[in-house]
PDB file of C-alpha atoms and ligand atoms in Angstrom:
ATOM      1  CA  MET A   1      -0.077  -0.009  -0.099  1.00  0.00           C
ATOM      2  CA  GLU A   2       1.238   3.549  -0.802  1.00  0.00           C
ATOM      3  CA  PRO A   3       2.159   5.752   2.048  1.00  0.00           C
ATOM      4  CA  ASN A   4      -0.803   8.237   1.136  1.00  0.00           C
ATOM      5  CA  GLY A   5      -3.138   5.277  -0.053  1.00  0.00           C
ATOM      6  CA  HIS A   6      -5.629   6.058   2.677  1.00  0.00           C
ATOM      7  CA  ARG A   7      -5.935   9.629   1.779  1.00  0.00           C
ATOM      8  CA  GLN A   8      -6.419   8.509  -1.904  1.00  0.00           C
ATOM      9  CA  ASP A   9      -9.246   6.494  -0.900  1.00  0.00           C
ATOM     10  CA  ILE A  10     -10.946   9.351   0.719  1.00  0.00           C
ATOM     11  CA  ALA A  11     -10.628  11.624  -2.163  1.00  0.00           C
ATOM     12  CA  ALA A  12     -11.919   8.975  -4.525  1.00  0.00           C
ATOM     13  CA  VAL A  13     -15.186   8.516  -2.248  1.00  0.00           C
ATOM     14  CA  LEU A  14     -15.714  12.393  -1.899  1.00  0.00           C
ATOM     15  CA  LYS A  15     -14.975  13.301  -5.500  1.00  0.00           C
ATOM     16  CA  GLY A  16     -17.644  15.576  -6.920  1.00  0.00           C
ATOM     17  CA  GLN A  17     -19.301  15.732  -3.563  1.00  0.00           C
ATOM     18  CA  VAL A  18     -17.284  18.309  -1.466  1.00  0.00           C
ATOM     19  CA  MET A  19     -16.333  21.732  -2.276  1.00  0.00           C
ATOM     20  CA  THR A  20     -13.652  23.655  -0.540  1.00  0.00           C
ATOM     21  CA  THR A  21     -13.502  27.334  -0.425  1.00  0.00           C
ATOM     22  CA  ARG A  22     -12.328  30.384   1.964  1.00  0.00           C
ATOM     23  CA  PHE A  23     -15.067  31.839   4.098  1.00  0.00           C
ATOM     24  CA  ASP A  24     -14.324  35.200   2.747  1.00  0.00           C
ATOM     25  CA  LYS A  25     -15.039  34.150  -0.829  1.00  0.00           C
ATOM     26  CA  LEU A  26     -18.365  32.329   0.304  1.00  0.00           C
ATOM     27  CA  LEU A  27     -19.623  35.317   2.117  1.00  0.00           C
ATOM     28  CA  GLY A  28     -18.759  37.649  -0.999  1.00  0.00           C
ATOM     29  CA  TRP A  29     -20.435  35.259  -3.241  1.00  0.00           C
ATOM     30  CA  GLY A  30     -23.582  35.476  -1.017  1.00  0.00           C
ATOM     31  CA  ARG A  31     -23.519  39.090  -0.731  1.00  0.00           C
ATOM     32  CA  LYS A  32     -23.106  39.754  -4.621  1.00  0.00           C
ATOM     33  CA  TYR A  33     -26.103  37.681  -5.290  1.00  0.00           C
ATOM     34  CA  SER A  34     -28.462  39.171  -2.713  1.00  0.00           C
ATOM     35  CA  MET A  35     -28.314  42.936  -2.737  1.00  0.00           C
ATOM     36  CA  PHE A  36     -31.219  44.816  -1.384  1.00  0.00           C
ATOM     37  CA  VAL A  37     -31.292  48.161  -3.052  1.00  0.00           C
ATOM     38  CA  TYR A  38     -32.493  51.488  -1.811  1.00  0.00           C
ATOM     39  CA  PRO A  39     -33.210  53.546  -4.796  1.00  0.00           C
ATOM     40  CA  PHE A  40     -32.847  57.228  -4.067  1.00  0.00           C
ATOM     41  CA  VAL A  41     -34.502  58.678  -7.221  1.00  0.00           C
ATOM     42  CA  THR A  42     -34.840  62.306  -7.819  1.00  0.00           C
ATOM     43  CA  ALA A  43     -34.858  63.205 -11.705  1.00  0.00           C
ATOM     44  CA  CYS A  44     -35.147  62.131 -15.037  1.00  0.00           C
ATOM     45  CA  CYS A  45     -32.458  59.216 -14.644  1.00  0.00           C
ATOM     46  CA  GLY A  46     -35.300  57.577 -12.645  1.00  0.00           C
ATOM     47  CA  MET A  47     -36.943  56.694 -16.126  1.00  0.00           C
ATOM     48  CA  GLU A  48     -33.817  54.665 -17.063  1.00  0.00           C
ATOM     49  CA  TYR A  49     -33.558  53.083 -13.617  1.00  0.00           C
ATOM     50  CA  MET A  50     -37.082  51.858 -14.304  1.00  0.00           C
ATOM     51  CA  SER A  51     -36.464  50.662 -17.861  1.00  0.00           C
ATOM     52  CA  VAL A  52     -33.419  48.677 -16.628  1.00  0.00           C
ATOM     53  CA  SER A  53     -35.563  47.177 -13.837  1.00  0.00           C
ATOM     54  CA  ALA A  54     -38.354  46.202 -16.312  1.00  0.00           C
ATOM     55  CA  SER A  55     -38.713  42.769 -18.196  1.00  0.00           C
ATOM     56  CA  HIS A  56     -36.370  43.665 -21.086  1.00  0.00           C
ATOM     57  CA  TYR A  57     -33.094  44.178 -19.305  1.00  0.00           C
ATOM     58  CA  ASP A  58     -34.334  42.389 -16.083  1.00  0.00           C
ATOM     59  CA  LEU A  59     -32.084  43.625 -13.506  1.00  0.00           C
ATOM     60  CA  ASP A  60     -33.433  40.998 -11.144  1.00  0.00           C
ATOM     61  CA  ARG A  61     -31.432  38.207 -12.845  1.00  0.00           C
ATOM     62  CA  PHE A  62     -28.256  39.586 -11.227  1.00  0.00           C
ATOM     63  CA  GLY A  63     -29.689  39.455  -7.636  1.00  0.00           C
ATOM     64  CA  ALA A  64     -29.446  43.286  -7.810  1.00  0.00           C
ATOM     65  CA  ALA A  65     -33.069  44.671  -8.053  1.00  0.00           C
ATOM     66  CA  PHE A  66     -34.883  43.900  -4.910  1.00  0.00           C
ATOM     67  CA  PRO A  67     -35.897  47.289  -3.865  1.00  0.00           C
ATOM     68  CA  ARG A  68     -36.555  47.993  -0.204  1.00  0.00           C
ATOM     69  CA  PHE A  69     -37.862  51.382   0.709  1.00  0.00           C
ATOM     70  CA  SER A  70     -36.596  51.340   4.175  1.00  0.00           C
ATOM     71  CA  PRO A  71     -32.722  51.946   4.714  1.00  0.00           C
ATOM     72  CA  ARG A  72     -32.587  49.548   7.609  1.00  0.00           C
ATOM     73  CA  GLN A  73     -33.179  46.748   5.142  1.00  0.00           C
ATOM     74  CA  SER A  74     -31.028  47.890   2.456  1.00  0.00           C
ATOM     75  CA  ASP A  75     -27.265  47.545   1.756  1.00  0.00           C
ATOM     76  CA  VAL A  76     -26.687  49.061  -1.636  1.00  0.00           C
ATOM     77  CA  LEU A  77     -27.735  52.779  -2.225  1.00  0.00           C
ATOM     78  CA  TRP A  78     -28.678  53.798  -5.696  1.00  0.00           C
ATOM     79  CA  VAL A  79     -28.397  57.614  -6.040  1.00  0.00           C
ATOM     80  CA  VAL A  80     -30.408  58.367  -9.341  1.00  0.00           C
ATOM     81  CA  GLY A  81     -30.577  61.921 -10.296  1.00  0.00           C
ATOM     82  CA  THR A  82     -29.852  65.214  -9.274  1.00  0.00           C
ATOM     83  CA  ILE A  83     -28.979  66.122  -5.734  1.00  0.00           C
ATOM     84  CA  SER A  84     -29.616  69.673  -4.351  1.00  0.00           C
ATOM     85  CA  HIS A  85     -27.870  71.026  -1.428  1.00  0.00           C
ATOM     86  CA  LYS A  86     -31.297  71.134   0.129  1.00  0.00           C
ATOM     87  CA  LEU A  87     -31.753  67.609  -0.448  1.00  0.00           C
ATOM     88  CA  ALA A  88     -28.305  66.372   0.637  1.00  0.00           C
ATOM     89  CA  PRO A  89     -29.044  66.036   4.385  1.00  0.00           C
ATOM     90  CA  LEU A  90     -31.858  63.607   3.651  1.00  0.00           C
ATOM     91  CA  LEU A  91     -29.699  61.451   1.452  1.00  0.00           C
ATOM     92  CA  LEU A  92     -27.078  61.438   4.077  1.00  0.00           C
ATOM     93  CA  ASN A  93     -29.702  60.466   6.769  1.00  0.00           C
ATOM     94  CA  VAL A  94     -30.598  57.462   4.516  1.00  0.00           C
ATOM     95  CA  TYR A  95     -27.058  56.320   4.019  1.00  0.00           C
ATOM     96  CA  GLU A  96     -26.404  56.456   7.775  1.00  0.00           C
ATOM     97  CA  GLN A  97     -29.395  54.198   8.582  1.00  0.00           C
ATOM     98  CA  MET A  98     -28.474  51.516   5.993  1.00  0.00           C
ATOM     99  CA  THR A  99     -27.080  48.292   7.246  1.00  0.00           C
ATOM    100  CA  GLU A 100     -23.324  47.446   7.395  1.00  0.00           C
ATOM    101  CA  PRO A 101     -21.438  46.541   4.950  1.00  0.00           C
ATOM    102  CA  LYS A 102     -23.048  48.940   2.438  1.00  0.00           C
ATOM    103  CA  TRP A 103     -22.233  50.235  -1.013  1.00  0.00           C
ATOM    104  CA  VAL A 104     -23.191  53.270  -2.988  1.00  0.00           C
ATOM    105  CA  VAL A 105     -23.869  53.579  -6.660  1.00  0.00           C
ATOM    106  CA  SER A 106     -23.771  56.823  -8.404  1.00  0.00           C
ATOM    107  CA  PHE A 107     -26.120  56.647 -11.293  1.00  0.00           C
ATOM    108  CA  GLY A 108     -25.738  59.184 -14.041  1.00  0.00           C
ATOM    109  CA  ALA A 109     -24.010  62.616 -14.546  1.00  0.00           C
ATOM    110  CA  CYS A 110     -25.704  64.601 -11.992  1.00  0.00           C
ATOM    111  CA  ALA A 111     -25.237  62.142  -9.248  1.00  0.00           C
ATOM    112  CA  SER A 112     -21.456  61.863 -10.345  1.00  0.00           C
ATOM    113  CA  CYS A 113     -20.679  65.575 -11.214  1.00  0.00           C
ATOM    114  CA  GLY A 114     -23.615  67.792 -11.050  1.00  0.00           C
ATOM    115  CA  GLY A 115     -24.331  66.934 -14.641  1.00  0.00           C
ATOM    116  CA  PRO A 116     -25.594  70.057 -16.734  1.00  0.00           C
ATOM    117  CA  TYR A 117     -26.447  71.976 -13.463  1.00  0.00           C
ATOM    118  CA  ASP A 118     -23.214  73.862 -12.582  1.00  0.00           C
ATOM    119  CA  ASN A 119     -24.683  76.165 -10.078  1.00  0.00           C
ATOM    120  CA  TYR A 120     -24.855  76.795  -6.439  1.00  0.00           C
ATOM    121  CA  ALA A 121     -28.054  74.611  -5.753  1.00  0.00           C
ATOM    122  CA  THR A 122     -26.623  71.483  -6.892  1.00  0.00           C
ATOM    123  CA  VAL A 123     -24.314  69.092  -5.284  1.00  0.00           C
ATOM    124  CA  GLN A 124     -21.470  68.761  -7.764  1.00  0.00           C
ATOM    125  CA  GLY A 125     -21.007  64.946  -7.197  1.00  0.00           C
ATOM    126  CA  ILE A 126     -22.172  62.951  -4.262  1.00  0.00           C
ATOM    127  CA  ASP A 127     -18.781  61.791  -3.540  1.00  0.00           C
ATOM    128  CA  THR A 128     -18.352  65.164  -1.856  1.00  0.00           C
ATOM    129  CA  ILE A 129     -20.608  63.922   0.921  1.00  0.00           C
ATOM    130  CA  LEU A 130     -20.711  59.991   0.537  1.00  0.00           C
ATOM    131  CA  PRO A 131     -18.209  57.230  -0.191  1.00  0.00           C
ATOM    132  CA  VAL A 132     -19.074  56.235  -3.904  1.00  0.00           C
ATOM    133  CA  ASP A 133     -18.221  52.627  -5.023  1.00  0.00           C
ATOM    134  CA  ILE A 134     -19.295  52.503  -8.602  1.00  0.00           C
ATOM    135  CA  TYR A 135     -20.135  55.534 -10.968  1.00  0.00           C
ATOM    136  CA  ILE A 136     -22.342  54.980 -13.984  1.00  0.00           C
ATOM    137  CA  ALA A 137     -21.801  57.423 -16.921  1.00  0.00           C
ATOM    138  CA  GLY A 138     -24.280  59.109 -18.903  1.00  0.00           C
ATOM    139  CA  CYS A 139     -27.130  61.617 -19.068  1.00  0.00           C
ATOM    140  CA  PRO A 140     -29.095  59.402 -18.770  1.00  0.00           C
ATOM    141  CA  PRO A 141     -26.955  56.201 -18.701  1.00  0.00           C
ATOM    142  CA  ARG A 142     -27.805  53.484 -21.345  1.00  0.00           C
ATOM    143  CA  PRO A 143     -29.118  50.283 -19.888  1.00  0.00           C
ATOM    144  CA  GLU A 144     -26.103  48.576 -20.979  1.00  0.00           C
ATOM    145  CA  ALA A 145     -23.990  50.801 -19.021  1.00  0.00           C
ATOM    146  CA  VAL A 146     -26.098  50.301 -15.927  1.00  0.00           C
ATOM    147  CA  LEU A 147     -25.588  46.562 -16.223  1.00  0.00           C
ATOM    148  CA  ASP A 148     -21.956  47.057 -16.580  1.00  0.00           C
ATOM    149  CA  GLY A 149     -22.026  48.976 -13.439  1.00  0.00           C
ATOM    150  CA  VAL A 150     -24.033  46.376 -11.624  1.00  0.00           C
ATOM    151  CA  LEU A 151     -21.628  43.605 -12.698  1.00  0.00           C
ATOM    152  CA  LYS A 152     -18.573  45.813 -11.629  1.00  0.00           C
ATOM    153  CA  LEU A 153     -20.171  46.231  -8.258  1.00  0.00           C
ATOM    154  CA  GLN A 154     -20.610  42.625  -7.838  1.00  0.00           C
ATOM    155  CA  ASP A 155     -17.076  42.063  -8.693  1.00  0.00           C
ATOM    156  CA  LEU A 156     -16.002  44.479  -6.076  1.00  0.00           C
ATOM    157  CA  ILE A 157     -18.196  43.032  -3.455  1.00  0.00           C
ATOM    158  CA  GLN A 158     -16.866  39.533  -4.319  1.00  0.00           C
ATOM    159  CA  LYS A 159     -13.327  40.750  -3.845  1.00  0.00           C
ATOM    160  CA  SER A 160     -13.706  42.780  -0.803  1.00  0.00           C
ATOM    161  CA  LYS A 161     -12.567  41.798   2.568  1.00  0.00           C
ATOM    162  CA  GLN A 162     -15.832  40.634   4.178  1.00  0.00           C
ATOM    163  CA  PRO A 163     -16.727  42.247   7.627  1.00  0.00           C
ATOM    164  CA  TRP A 164     -19.132  39.729   9.356  1.00  0.00           C
ATOM    165  CA  LYS A 165     -18.914  40.225  13.109  1.00  0.00           C
TER     166      LYS A 165
HETATM  167  S1  SF4 B 201     -27.874  62.856 -15.583  1.00  0.00           S
HETATM  168 FE1  SF4 B 201     -29.236  63.697 -17.177  1.00  0.00          FE
HETATM  169  S2  SF4 B 201     -30.987  62.299 -17.334  1.00  0.00           S
HETATM  170 FE2  SF4 B 201     -29.985  62.020 -15.301  1.00  0.00          FE
HETATM  171  S3  SF4 B 201     -31.010  63.302 -13.820  1.00  0.00           S
HETATM  172 FE3  SF4 B 201     -29.134  64.470 -14.624  1.00  0.00          FE
HETATM  173  S4  SF4 B 201     -30.169  65.503 -16.362  1.00  0.00           S
HETATM  174 FE4  SF4 B 201     -31.558  63.932 -15.815  1.00  0.00          FE
END
């Protein structure tokens, strides 16, 4: 009998039935397919958000479209549209009430940099008040750009260190 004969027997018995992984990877895999989204929709980009969520583009198939209208049940904040300085404290309030770990998507030019509104009333990019994880370009973004943003967010979640305690 080979010195490691016993180990080979066990491997033969378990072949195809057991999978090994790291806890961090497993948690990332679970999180990226179970995003609970808080859509903070303020302006015309909202139409694009609705179209991506509808049947043709079917955002749901990425595990990315389950909207929760309570921040306490959400872990991904989608900021969709123009944010004025008057509205900014409310956006911050929503972000602070969300569960940890949490992520932020900046949807469209207005959320990312103020868009066409280069004036005193508009926040010139929500990253001046929030930590943004993914920016989706466009005025409004094409649905394909939105889906690309979702895939990038999933990749980012999968590769992140996973806080769990
Ligand atoms: S980026 Fe364009 S489409 Fe989106 S909210 Fe601003 S002005 Fe409207």
